[in-house]
Short mmCIF file of N, CA and C in Angstrom, two decimals:
data_model
loop_
_atom_site.label_atom_id
_atom_site.label_comp_id
_atom_site.label_asym_id
_atom_site.label_seq_id
_atom_site.Cartn_x
_atom_site.Cartn_y
_atom_site.Cartn_z
N LEU A 1 -9.03 15.06 25.45
CA LEU A 1 -7.66 14.73 25.79
C LEU A 1 -7.22 13.44 25.10
N VAL A 2 -8.08 12.43 25.13
CA VAL A 2 -7.75 11.15 24.49
C VAL A 2 -7.67 11.33 22.98
N ASP A 3 -8.62 12.06 22.41
CA ASP A 3 -8.61 12.30 20.96
C ASP A 3 -7.34 13.01 20.53
N GLU A 4 -6.93 14.01 21.29
CA GLU A 4 -5.71 14.75 20.96
C GLU A 4 -4.49 13.84 21.03
N ALA A 5 -4.43 13.02 22.06
CA ALA A 5 -3.30 12.10 22.21
C ALA A 5 -3.29 11.07 21.09
N MET A 6 -4.45 10.58 20.71
CA MET A 6 -4.54 9.60 19.62
C MET A 6 -4.05 10.21 18.30
N GLU A 7 -4.29 11.49 18.10
CA GLU A 7 -3.86 12.14 16.86
C GLU A 7 -2.34 12.24 16.77
N SER A 8 -1.65 12.12 17.90
CA SER A 8 -0.19 12.17 17.87
C SER A 8 0.44 10.86 17.40
N LEU A 9 -0.39 9.82 17.27
CA LEU A 9 0.10 8.51 16.85
C LEU A 9 0.11 8.38 15.34
N LEU A 10 0.89 7.41 14.86
CA LEU A 10 0.87 7.07 13.44
C LEU A 10 -0.47 6.42 13.10
N PRO A 11 -0.91 6.51 11.85
CA PRO A 11 -2.20 5.92 11.48
C PRO A 11 -2.33 4.44 11.86
N ILE A 12 -1.31 3.64 11.64
CA ILE A 12 -1.40 2.22 11.98
C ILE A 12 -1.51 2.03 13.50
N GLU A 13 -0.85 2.89 14.27
CA GLU A 13 -0.94 2.81 15.73
C GLU A 13 -2.36 3.13 16.18
N ARG A 14 -2.95 4.18 15.60
CA ARG A 14 -4.34 4.53 15.93
C ARG A 14 -5.28 3.40 15.58
N GLU A 15 -5.07 2.82 14.41
CA GLU A 15 -5.95 1.74 13.96
C GLU A 15 -5.89 0.54 14.92
N VAL A 16 -4.69 0.16 15.32
CA VAL A 16 -4.53 -0.98 16.23
C VAL A 16 -5.24 -0.69 17.55
N LEU A 17 -5.03 0.48 18.13
CA LEU A 17 -5.66 0.80 19.41
C LEU A 17 -7.17 0.90 19.30
N ARG A 18 -7.66 1.52 18.24
CA ARG A 18 -9.11 1.63 18.06
C ARG A 18 -9.77 0.26 17.93
N HIS A 19 -9.16 -0.60 17.12
CA HIS A 19 -9.73 -1.93 16.94
C HIS A 19 -9.68 -2.73 18.23
N HIS A 20 -8.56 -2.65 18.92
CA HIS A 20 -8.37 -3.47 20.11
C HIS A 20 -9.21 -2.98 21.30
N TYR A 21 -9.19 -1.67 21.56
CA TYR A 21 -9.84 -1.15 22.76
C TYR A 21 -11.25 -0.63 22.53
N PHE A 22 -11.51 0.00 21.41
CA PHE A 22 -12.82 0.60 21.19
C PHE A 22 -13.78 -0.33 20.47
N LEU A 23 -13.26 -1.19 19.61
CA LEU A 23 -14.11 -2.14 18.89
C LEU A 23 -14.02 -3.54 19.48
N ASP A 24 -13.18 -3.71 20.50
CA ASP A 24 -13.03 -4.97 21.22
C ASP A 24 -12.66 -6.14 20.29
N LYS A 25 -11.75 -5.85 19.36
CA LYS A 25 -11.29 -6.89 18.43
C LYS A 25 -9.87 -7.29 18.81
N PRO A 26 -9.58 -8.58 18.77
CA PRO A 26 -8.21 -9.01 19.08
C PRO A 26 -7.22 -8.57 18.00
N ILE A 27 -5.99 -8.38 18.40
CA ILE A 27 -4.95 -7.97 17.47
C ILE A 27 -4.80 -8.99 16.34
N VAL A 28 -4.97 -10.27 16.67
CA VAL A 28 -4.81 -11.31 15.64
C VAL A 28 -5.86 -11.16 14.54
N ALA A 29 -7.06 -10.67 14.87
CA ALA A 29 -8.09 -10.45 13.85
C ALA A 29 -7.70 -9.32 12.90
N LEU A 30 -7.17 -8.25 13.46
CA LEU A 30 -6.71 -7.14 12.63
C LEU A 30 -5.53 -7.58 11.77
N ALA A 31 -4.64 -8.37 12.34
CA ALA A 31 -3.48 -8.87 11.58
C ALA A 31 -3.95 -9.68 10.37
N GLY A 32 -4.93 -10.54 10.58
CA GLY A 32 -5.45 -11.34 9.47
C GLY A 32 -6.13 -10.49 8.42
N ALA A 33 -6.89 -9.51 8.86
CA ALA A 33 -7.61 -8.64 7.93
C ALA A 33 -6.66 -7.78 7.10
N ARG A 34 -5.56 -7.37 7.70
CA ARG A 34 -4.59 -6.51 7.02
C ARG A 34 -3.45 -7.30 6.38
N ASN A 35 -3.47 -8.62 6.53
CA ASN A 35 -2.41 -9.49 6.01
C ASN A 35 -1.04 -9.10 6.57
N LEU A 36 -1.02 -8.86 7.90
CA LEU A 36 0.20 -8.52 8.61
C LEU A 36 0.43 -9.55 9.70
N SER A 37 1.66 -9.66 10.16
CA SER A 37 1.93 -10.64 11.20
C SER A 37 1.43 -10.14 12.55
N LYS A 38 0.97 -11.07 13.37
CA LYS A 38 0.49 -10.73 14.71
C LYS A 38 1.62 -10.14 15.54
N SER A 39 2.82 -10.68 15.40
CA SER A 39 3.94 -10.18 16.22
C SER A 39 4.28 -8.73 15.86
N TRP A 40 4.19 -8.38 14.58
CA TRP A 40 4.48 -7.00 14.18
C TRP A 40 3.42 -6.06 14.75
N LEU A 41 2.15 -6.44 14.63
CA LEU A 41 1.08 -5.59 15.17
C LEU A 41 1.15 -5.51 16.69
N SER A 42 1.61 -6.57 17.34
CA SER A 42 1.79 -6.52 18.79
C SER A 42 2.85 -5.49 19.17
N ARG A 43 3.91 -5.42 18.37
CA ARG A 43 4.95 -4.41 18.62
C ARG A 43 4.40 -3.00 18.37
N VAL A 44 3.59 -2.85 17.34
CA VAL A 44 2.95 -1.56 17.07
C VAL A 44 2.06 -1.16 18.25
N HIS A 45 1.31 -2.11 18.77
CA HIS A 45 0.44 -1.89 19.93
C HIS A 45 1.25 -1.42 21.13
N THR A 46 2.34 -2.11 21.42
CA THR A 46 3.19 -1.76 22.56
C THR A 46 3.78 -0.37 22.39
N ARG A 47 4.26 -0.07 21.19
CA ARG A 47 4.84 1.24 20.91
C ARG A 47 3.79 2.34 21.05
N ALA A 48 2.59 2.09 20.57
CA ALA A 48 1.51 3.10 20.66
C ALA A 48 1.15 3.38 22.11
N LEU A 49 1.08 2.34 22.92
CA LEU A 49 0.77 2.56 24.35
C LEU A 49 1.87 3.36 25.03
N ALA A 50 3.12 3.08 24.69
CA ALA A 50 4.23 3.84 25.27
C ALA A 50 4.15 5.31 24.88
N LYS A 51 3.81 5.57 23.63
CA LYS A 51 3.65 6.96 23.18
C LYS A 51 2.52 7.66 23.93
N LEU A 52 1.41 6.96 24.13
CA LEU A 52 0.28 7.56 24.86
C LEU A 52 0.66 7.84 26.30
N ARG A 53 1.36 6.91 26.95
CA ARG A 53 1.81 7.14 28.33
C ARG A 53 2.66 8.40 28.40
N GLN A 54 3.59 8.52 27.46
CA GLN A 54 4.47 9.69 27.44
C GLN A 54 3.67 10.96 27.19
N GLU A 55 2.75 10.92 26.26
CA GLU A 55 1.92 12.08 25.94
C GLU A 55 1.08 12.51 27.14
N PHE A 56 0.44 11.55 27.81
CA PHE A 56 -0.36 11.87 28.98
C PHE A 56 0.51 12.40 30.12
N GLY A 57 1.69 11.82 30.29
CA GLY A 57 2.61 12.29 31.32
C GLY A 57 3.01 13.73 31.09
N GLN A 58 3.31 14.08 29.86
CA GLN A 58 3.69 15.45 29.53
C GLN A 58 2.53 16.41 29.76
N ARG A 59 1.34 16.00 29.37
CA ARG A 59 0.17 16.87 29.55
C ARG A 59 -0.15 17.08 31.04
N LEU A 60 0.01 16.02 31.84
CA LEU A 60 -0.21 16.18 33.28
C LEU A 60 0.81 17.11 33.90
N GLN A 61 2.06 17.00 33.49
CA GLN A 61 3.10 17.90 33.99
C GLN A 61 2.79 19.35 33.61
N GLN A 62 2.33 19.56 32.39
CA GLN A 62 1.99 20.91 31.95
C GLN A 62 0.84 21.48 32.78
N ARG A 63 -0.13 20.65 33.10
CA ARG A 63 -1.25 21.11 33.93
C ARG A 63 -0.80 21.44 35.35
N GLU A 64 0.11 20.61 35.89
CA GLU A 64 0.61 20.86 37.25
C GLU A 64 1.40 22.16 37.30
N VAL A 65 2.20 22.41 36.27
CA VAL A 65 2.99 23.64 36.22
C VAL A 65 2.07 24.85 36.09
N ALA A 66 1.01 24.72 35.30
CA ALA A 66 0.07 25.81 35.09
C ALA A 66 -0.78 26.11 36.32
N SER A 67 -0.90 25.13 37.21
CA SER A 67 -1.77 25.32 38.39
C SER A 67 -1.14 26.17 39.45
#
């Protein structure tokens, strides 16, 4: 379920979430490595989480309807 939801994200969104949550790296480290601003990557992070919330919400609704 998580893998499927992650695939719905843009590549940069997936990269930010993977680095931050799965590799336990701060966003500022990824920003430095990619030569991007921390504030821009923070917005990407926020947008990606919102997309995941929406995706999970839709999937839960589909399961409830199917039950």
